[in-house]
């Protein structure tokens, strides 16, 4: 019985996803969100590396 319920939920989720992706504006918003996430991730990596290098320089840790 659990499998039938899981399959029904999966089909429902898939149907909802298809409805969202049919709208071009939604696709554009998703793509823009992904670009922002990538930029944010890159910025965080850069900040992390800068702090890490600063700490290494102050403490002499290599």
mmCIF file of C-alpha atoms in Angstrom:
data_model
loop_
_atom_site.group_PDB
_atom_site.id
_atom_site.type_symbol
_atom_site.label_atom_id
_atom_site.label_comp_id
_atom_site.label_asym_id
_atom_site.label_seq_id
_atom_site.Cartn_x
_atom_site.Cartn_y
_atom_site.Cartn_z
ATOM 1 C CA UNK A 1 0.000 0.000 0.000
ATOM 2 C CA UNK A 2 2.854 2.391 0.774
ATOM 3 C CA UNK A 3 4.201 2.054 -2.751
ATOM 4 C CA UNK A 4 0.884 3.103 -4.294
ATOM 5 C CA UNK A 5 0.760 6.175 -2.057
ATOM 6 C CA UNK A 6 4.364 7.053 -2.933
ATOM 7 C CA UNK A 7 3.710 6.643 -6.642
ATOM 8 C CA UNK A 8 0.606 8.828 -6.415
ATOM 9 C CA UNK A 9 2.591 11.550 -4.652
ATOM 10 C CA UNK A 10 5.345 11.325 -7.262
ATOM 11 C CA UNK A 11 2.854 11.623 -10.126
ATOM 12 C CA UNK A 12 1.181 14.595 -8.433
ATOM 13 C CA UNK A 13 4.544 16.295 -7.887
ATOM 14 C CA UNK A 14 5.535 15.642 -11.513
ATOM 15 C CA UNK A 15 2.265 17.104 -12.773
ATOM 16 C CA UNK A 16 2.784 20.225 -10.651
ATOM 17 C CA UNK A 17 6.342 20.595 -11.922
ATOM 18 C CA UNK A 18 5.220 20.316 -15.547
ATOM 19 C CA UNK A 19 2.602 23.026 -14.956
ATOM 20 C CA UNK A 20 5.241 25.346 -13.519
ATOM 21 C CA UNK A 21 7.730 24.731 -16.307
ATOM 22 C CA UNK A 22 5.159 25.355 -19.034
ATOM 23 C CA UNK A 23 5.184 29.043 -18.187
ATOM 24 C CA UNK A 24 8.217 30.725 -19.796
ATOM 25 C CA UNK A 25 8.342 33.345 -17.060
ATOM 26 C CA UNK A 26 8.699 30.611 -14.446
ATOM 27 C CA UNK A 27 11.556 29.075 -16.423
ATOM 28 C CA UNK A 28 13.247 32.467 -16.652
ATOM 29 C CA UNK A 29 12.804 33.010 -12.905
ATOM 30 C CA UNK A 30 14.298 29.596 -12.162
ATOM 31 C CA UNK A 31 17.251 30.310 -14.462
ATOM 32 C CA UNK A 32 17.806 33.714 -12.869
ATOM 33 C CA UNK A 33 17.649 32.157 -9.411
ATOM 34 C CA UNK A 34 20.280 29.628 -10.446
ATOM 35 C CA UNK A 35 22.551 32.401 -11.726
ATOM 36 C CA UNK A 36 22.170 34.293 -8.447
ATOM 37 C CA UNK A 37 22.937 31.130 -6.479
ATOM 38 C CA UNK A 38 26.092 30.548 -8.501
ATOM 39 C CA UNK A 39 27.235 34.146 -7.996
ATOM 40 C CA UNK A 40 26.530 33.937 -4.264
ATOM 41 C CA UNK A 41 28.391 30.636 -4.003
ATOM 42 C CA UNK A 42 31.384 32.097 -5.829
ATOM 43 C CA UNK A 43 31.382 35.135 -3.559
ATOM 44 C CA UNK A 44 31.270 32.923 -0.463
ATOM 45 C CA UNK A 45 34.162 30.825 -1.782
ATOM 46 C CA UNK A 46 36.182 33.956 -2.451
ATOM 47 C CA UNK A 47 35.491 35.353 1.026
ATOM 48 C CA UNK A 48 36.339 32.023 2.641
ATOM 49 C CA UNK A 49 39.643 31.788 0.780
ATOM 50 C CA UNK A 50 40.520 35.377 1.680
ATOM 51 C CA UNK A 51 39.843 34.785 5.389
ATOM 52 C CA UNK A 52 41.670 31.464 5.327
ATOM 53 C CA UNK A 53 44.728 33.041 3.704
ATOM 54 C CA UNK A 54 44.629 35.906 6.185
ATOM 55 C CA UNK A 55 44.534 33.501 9.118
ATOM 56 C CA UNK A 56 47.374 31.463 7.690
ATOM 57 C CA UNK A 57 49.486 34.581 7.284
ATOM 58 C CA UNK A 58 48.891 35.760 10.849
ATOM 59 C CA UNK A 59 49.448 32.435 12.563
ATOM 60 C CA UNK A 60 52.148 31.023 10.318
ATOM 61 C CA UNK A 61 50.029 27.944 9.605
ATOM 62 C CA UNK A 62 50.645 26.451 6.185
#
